[in-house]
């Protein structure tokens, strides 16, 4: 499977997670951010906006109880302002307090900041939009993919300590990648297949014959449990559905024959059936075949290899 550069979204998720956890790789900023008491409440949570009785799903929500502050965050990699962006930002601004209380601590409802994170190419477009419409939103720019640099460009946070923190350019040398690169806004099979196959290979390598795993267990292992627990229920269900379809397609194309077998329909559950001794002898070939399947689903060209001469089909 081709190793791609981590996405804009994934880098930001891991930066904020690292800051909140006090990661050594993000020092000195992470120490101060952790002292402020910020933690991630969740990703893709759904809130009610009292304007026109609409719902809104920000990318990330943070809170700091001692500061009595919540931060509603939306990031976008687009080069310009897309249609409907003004309406979306206004819905974030107008999130109903009662809706906010479902997810954030009561003190944090007092100060709600709306933060937009964009690329340098989109900076001027968003700055003009926010200023011309007098939108109460803070603009941050993340210098993807050239630098691990996060800068505040417009408007201020409600809480002075948070404003002071983000008023400095946050320049990182490295990012602690705690979570896999999952595109939460586009969960197509072609984009999710690499993570699914990597997780399936990991389970095969680490677990023995007879080990059973449900789709819930599989997704938790793929996303890492802390990240899974921060995702909305709807997003978990969506990821589980696509993952199940990918594994089912793998079985349908007979790449899993003699390796795993479906044992339950509901909840979807599979079992490792390949004997341990045979698995150890064949693990390189299994990996190569599974990666071949991933390349097919992702639409990447498949290069013939020595292993292809050992087996003409999906059977191992």
Coordinates of C-alpha atoms in Angstrom, one line a residue:
X1 CA 0.0 0.0 0.0
X2 CA 1.3 3.4 -0.9
X3 CA 2.4 5.6 2.0
X4 CA 0.8 9.0 1.6
X5 CA 1.6 12.2 3.5
X6 CA -0.8 12.6 6.4
X7 CA -3.9 14.7 5.5
X8 CA -4.7 18.2 6.5
X9 CA -7.4 17.0 8.8
X10 CA -5.3 14.2 10.3
X11 CA -2.4 16.5 11.1
X12 CA -4.7 18.9 12.9
X13 CA -6.5 16.1 14.9
X14 CA -3.1 14.8 16.1
X15 CA -1.8 18.3 16.8
X16 CA -4.7 19.2 19.1
X17 CA -4.7 15.8 20.7
X18 CA -0.9 16.1 21.4
X19 CA -1.4 19.6 22.8
X20 CA -4.1 18.5 25.1
X21 CA -2.1 15.5 26.3
X22 CA 1.1 17.5 26.8
X23 CA 3.1 15.7 24.1
X24 CA 6.9 16.1 24.4
X25 CA 7.0 16.5 20.6
X26 CA 4.9 19.6 20.8
X27 CA 6.8 21.4 23.6
X28 CA 6.9 24.1 24.7
X29 CA 3.3 24.7 23.5
X30 CA 1.8 21.5 24.8
X31 CA 2.9 22.2 28.3
X32 CA 1.1 25.5 28.4
X33 CA -2.0 24.2 26.6
X34 CA -2.3 21.3 29.1
X35 CA -1.9 23.8 32.0
X36 CA -4.9 25.8 30.6
X37 CA -6.9 22.6 31.0
X38 CA -8.1 22.1 27.4
X39 CA -9.4 18.7 26.4
X40 CA -11.1 17.4 23.3
X41 CA -14.8 16.8 23.9
X42 CA -15.4 15.1 20.6
X43 CA -15.3 15.0 16.8
X44 CA -18.3 15.3 14.4
X45 CA -20.7 16.0 17.2
X46 CA -24.2 17.2 16.2
X47 CA -25.6 20.4 17.7
X48 CA -28.8 22.3 17.3
X49 CA -28.6 25.9 15.9
X50 CA -31.6 28.0 16.9
X51 CA -31.3 30.0 13.6
X52 CA -33.9 28.4 11.2
X53 CA -34.0 25.3 13.4
X54 CA -31.0 23.7 11.8
X55 CA -28.4 21.3 13.0
X56 CA -24.6 21.7 12.6
X57 CA -21.7 19.2 12.9
X58 CA -18.3 20.9 13.7
X59 CA -15.1 19.0 13.1
X60 CA -13.9 19.3 16.7
X61 CA -15.0 20.6 20.0
X62 CA -12.7 21.5 22.9
X63 CA -13.4 22.7 26.4
X64 CA -11.4 24.1 29.4
X65 CA -13.5 24.0 32.6
X66 CA -11.3 26.3 34.6
X67 CA -11.4 28.9 31.9
X68 CA -15.1 28.4 31.4
X69 CA -14.6 28.1 27.7
X70 CA -15.6 25.9 24.8
X71 CA -14.1 26.1 21.3
X72 CA -16.1 25.0 18.3
X73 CA -13.7 24.2 15.5
X74 CA -14.2 23.8 11.7
X75 CA -11.4 23.1 9.3
X76 CA -11.4 23.2 5.5
X77 CA -8.6 22.5 3.0
X78 CA -10.5 24.3 0.1
X79 CA -8.6 27.0 -1.7
X80 CA -11.6 29.4 -1.5
X81 CA -14.9 30.0 0.2
X82 CA -17.4 27.4 -0.8
X83 CA -21.1 28.0 -1.4
X84 CA -23.1 27.9 1.9
X85 CA -20.1 28.7 4.0
X86 CA -21.6 31.8 5.5
X87 CA -24.7 29.9 6.5
X88 CA -22.6 27.2 8.1
X89 CA -20.5 29.7 10.1
X90 CA -23.6 31.4 11.3
X91 CA -25.1 28.1 12.5
X92 CA -21.9 27.5 14.5
X93 CA -22.2 31.0 16.0
X94 CA -25.9 30.3 16.8
X95 CA -25.5 26.9 18.5
X96 CA -28.1 26.6 21.2
X97 CA -26.8 26.7 24.7
X98 CA -29.0 23.7 25.8
X99 CA -27.6 21.7 22.8
X100 CA -24.1 22.7 23.8
X101 CA -24.7 21.5 27.4
X102 CA -25.3 17.9 26.1
X103 CA -21.6 17.6 25.3
X104 CA -19.6 20.3 27.2
X105 CA -19.4 21.0 30.9
X106 CA -21.9 23.6 32.3
X107 CA -19.2 26.3 33.0
X108 CA -17.9 26.1 29.4
X109 CA -21.2 27.3 28.0
X110 CA -20.3 30.7 29.3
X111 CA -17.6 31.5 26.7
X112 CA -18.1 29.9 23.3
X113 CA -15.5 30.6 20.5
X114 CA -15.9 29.7 16.9
X115 CA -12.6 28.8 15.2
X116 CA -12.1 28.3 11.5
X117 CA -8.8 26.7 10.4
X118 CA -7.9 27.1 6.7
X119 CA -4.9 26.8 4.4
X120 CA -2.7 29.8 3.4
X121 CA -4.2 29.8 0.0
X122 CA -7.7 30.4 1.4
X123 CA -6.6 32.9 4.1
X124 CA -7.5 36.1 2.2
X125 CA -10.9 34.8 1.0
X126 CA -12.0 33.8 4.6
X127 CA -10.6 37.0 6.1
X128 CA -12.6 39.1 3.6
X129 CA -15.7 37.0 4.3
X130 CA -15.5 37.2 8.1
X131 CA -14.8 41.0 8.0
X132 CA -17.4 41.9 5.4
X133 CA -20.2 39.9 7.1
X134 CA -19.0 40.9 10.6
X135 CA -18.9 37.2 11.7
X136 CA -17.8 36.5 15.2
X137 CA -15.4 33.8 14.2
X138 CA -11.6 33.4 14.8
X139 CA -9.4 32.6 11.8
X140 CA -6.4 30.3 12.1
X141 CA -4.2 29.3 9.2
X142 CA -2.4 25.9 9.1
X143 CA 0.5 25.9 6.7
X144 CA -0.1 22.5 5.2
X145 CA 1.7 20.7 3.6
X146 CA 5.0 22.7 3.8
X147 CA 5.3 23.6 7.5
X148 CA 3.8 22.4 10.8
X149 CA 2.8 26.0 11.6
X150 CA -0.5 27.2 13.1
X151 CA -1.1 31.0 13.2
X152 CA -4.0 33.2 14.3
X153 CA -4.9 35.7 11.7
X154 CA -8.2 37.4 12.7
X155 CA -10.3 38.1 15.7
X156 CA -9.7 37.2 19.4
X157 CA -10.7 34.5 21.8
X158 CA -13.1 35.4 24.6
X159 CA -10.7 34.3 27.4
X160 CA -7.5 36.2 27.7
X161 CA -5.4 33.2 28.6
X162 CA -6.5 31.4 25.4
X163 CA -6.0 34.5 23.4
X164 CA -2.4 34.8 24.7
X165 CA -1.7 31.2 23.8
X166 CA -2.9 31.4 20.2
X167 CA -1.5 34.9 19.7
X168 CA 1.9 33.3 19.2
X169 CA 2.8 31.3 16.0
X170 CA 2.7 27.6 16.9
X171 CA 5.7 26.1 15.0
X172 CA 6.2 22.3 15.4
X173 CA 9.1 20.2 14.3
X174 CA 7.3 16.9 14.4
X175 CA 3.7 15.7 15.0
X176 CA 2.9 12.8 17.3
X177 CA 0.6 10.7 15.2
X178 CA -1.6 8.9 17.7
X179 CA -4.5 8.3 15.4
X180 CA -4.8 6.9 11.8
X181 CA -5.5 9.0 8.8
X182 CA -9.3 8.6 8.3
X183 CA -11.1 11.2 6.2
X184 CA -14.2 11.8 8.3
X185 CA -15.8 14.0 5.7
X186 CA -15.3 11.4 2.9
X187 CA -15.7 7.7 4.0
X188 CA -15.6 6.2 0.6
X189 CA -14.3 2.6 0.3
X190 CA -11.4 3.8 -1.8
X191 CA -10.2 6.1 1.0
X192 CA -10.9 3.8 3.9
X193 CA -9.6 0.6 2.4
X194 CA -5.9 1.0 3.4
X195 CA -6.8 1.5 7.1
X196 CA -9.2 -1.5 7.0
X197 CA -6.6 -3.8 5.4
X198 CA -3.8 -2.6 7.6
X199 CA -6.0 -3.4 10.7
X200 CA -7.0 -6.8 9.3
X201 CA -3.3 -7.7 8.7
X202 CA -2.5 -6.5 12.3
X203 CA -5.2 -8.8 13.7
X204 CA -4.0 -11.7 11.7
X205 CA -0.4 -11.2 12.8
X206 CA -1.1 -10.8 16.5
X207 CA -4.0 -13.2 17.1
X208 CA -4.2 -16.9 16.8
X209 CA -6.5 -19.4 15.0
X210 CA -10.0 -19.3 16.4
X211 CA -9.9 -15.6 17.4
X212 CA -13.3 -13.9 16.7
X213 CA -13.8 -10.2 16.2
X214 CA -16.9 -8.1 15.7
X215 CA -17.2 -5.1 13.5
X216 CA -17.3 -2.9 16.6
X217 CA -14.1 -4.4 18.0
X218 CA -12.5 -4.1 14.5
X219 CA -13.4 -0.4 14.2
X220 CA -12.2 0.4 17.7
X221 CA -8.9 -1.3 16.9
X222 CA -8.6 0.5 13.6
X223 CA -9.3 4.0 15.0
X224 CA -7.6 3.4 18.4
X225 CA -10.0 3.4 21.3
X226 CA -9.4 7.0 22.6
X227 CA -10.3 8.4 19.1
X228 CA -13.2 6.0 18.7
X229 CA -14.7 7.2 22.0
X230 CA -14.5 10.8 20.9
X231 CA -16.4 10.2 17.7
X232 CA -20.2 10.8 17.4
X233 CA -22.4 7.7 17.3
X234 CA -23.4 8.5 13.7
X235 CA -19.8 8.7 12.5
X236 CA -18.9 5.4 14.3
X237 CA -21.9 3.7 12.6
X238 CA -20.9 5.1 9.2
X239 CA -17.3 3.9 9.5
X240 CA -18.4 0.5 10.7
X241 CA -20.7 0.2 7.7
X242 CA -18.0 1.0 5.1
X243 CA -15.5 -1.3 6.9
X244 CA -17.9 -4.2 6.9
X245 CA -18.5 -3.7 3.2
X246 CA -14.8 -3.7 2.5
X247 CA -14.2 -6.9 4.4
X248 CA -17.3 -8.5 2.7
X249 CA -15.8 -7.5 -0.7
X250 CA -12.5 -9.1 0.3
X251 CA -14.3 -12.3 1.1
X252 CA -16.4 -12.2 -2.1
X253 CA -13.3 -11.9 -4.2
X254 CA -11.9 -14.9 -2.3
X255 CA -8.9 -13.1 -0.9
X256 CA -9.9 -14.3 2.6
X257 CA -10.5 -17.9 1.6
X258 CA -8.9 -20.2 4.2
X259 CA -7.8 -17.2 6.3
X260 CA -11.0 -15.7 7.9
X261 CA -14.6 -16.8 7.9
X262 CA -17.9 -15.0 8.6
X263 CA -19.4 -16.5 11.8
X264 CA -22.3 -14.0 12.5
X265 CA -24.5 -11.8 10.5
X266 CA -25.6 -9.5 13.3
X267 CA -23.5 -8.1 14.7
X268 CA -21.1 -8.8 11.8
X269 CA -18.4 -11.1 13.2
X270 CA -15.4 -12.9 11.7
X271 CA -13.0 -15.7 12.9
X272 CA -9.4 -16.5 12.0
X273 CA -9.5 -20.0 10.6
X274 CA -6.0 -20.4 9.2
X275 CA -3.8 -22.7 11.4
X276 CA -1.0 -20.9 13.2
X277 CA 1.8 -22.9 11.6
X278 CA 0.5 -22.3 8.1
X279 CA -0.1 -18.6 8.8
X280 CA 3.5 -18.1 9.9
X281 CA 4.7 -19.7 6.7
X282 CA 2.4 -17.7 4.5
X283 CA 2.1 -14.3 6.2
X284 CA 4.2 -12.4 3.6
X285 CA 2.0 -13.8 0.8
X286 CA -1.1 -13.0 2.8
X287 CA 0.0 -9.4 3.2
X288 CA 0.9 -9.1 -0.4
X289 CA -2.5 -10.4 -1.5
X290 CA -4.4 -8.2 0.9
X291 CA -2.5 -5.2 -0.3
X292 CA -3.3 -6.2 -3.9
X293 CA -6.9 -6.1 -3.0
X294 CA -6.5 -2.7 -1.4
X295 CA -4.9 -1.4 -4.5
X296 CA -7.9 -2.6 -6.6
X297 CA -10.4 -0.9 -4.3
X298 CA -8.3 2.3 -4.2
X299 CA -7.9 2.3 -8.0
X300 CA -4.2 2.1 -7.9
X301 CA -2.1 0.2 -10.6
X302 CA -1.1 -3.3 -9.5
X303 CA 2.5 -4.3 -10.2
X304 CA 3.1 -8.0 -10.8
X305 CA 5.5 -9.5 -8.3
X306 CA 7.3 -12.7 -7.6
X307 CA 4.4 -13.7 -5.3
X308 CA 1.9 -13.6 -8.1
X309 CA 3.8 -16.6 -9.7
X310 CA 3.1 -18.6 -6.5
X311 CA -0.6 -18.4 -6.7
X312 CA -2.9 -17.6 -9.6
X313 CA -6.0 -16.7 -7.5
X314 CA -7.1 -15.5 -4.2
X315 CA -6.6 -18.8 -2.4
X316 CA -3.7 -19.1 0.0

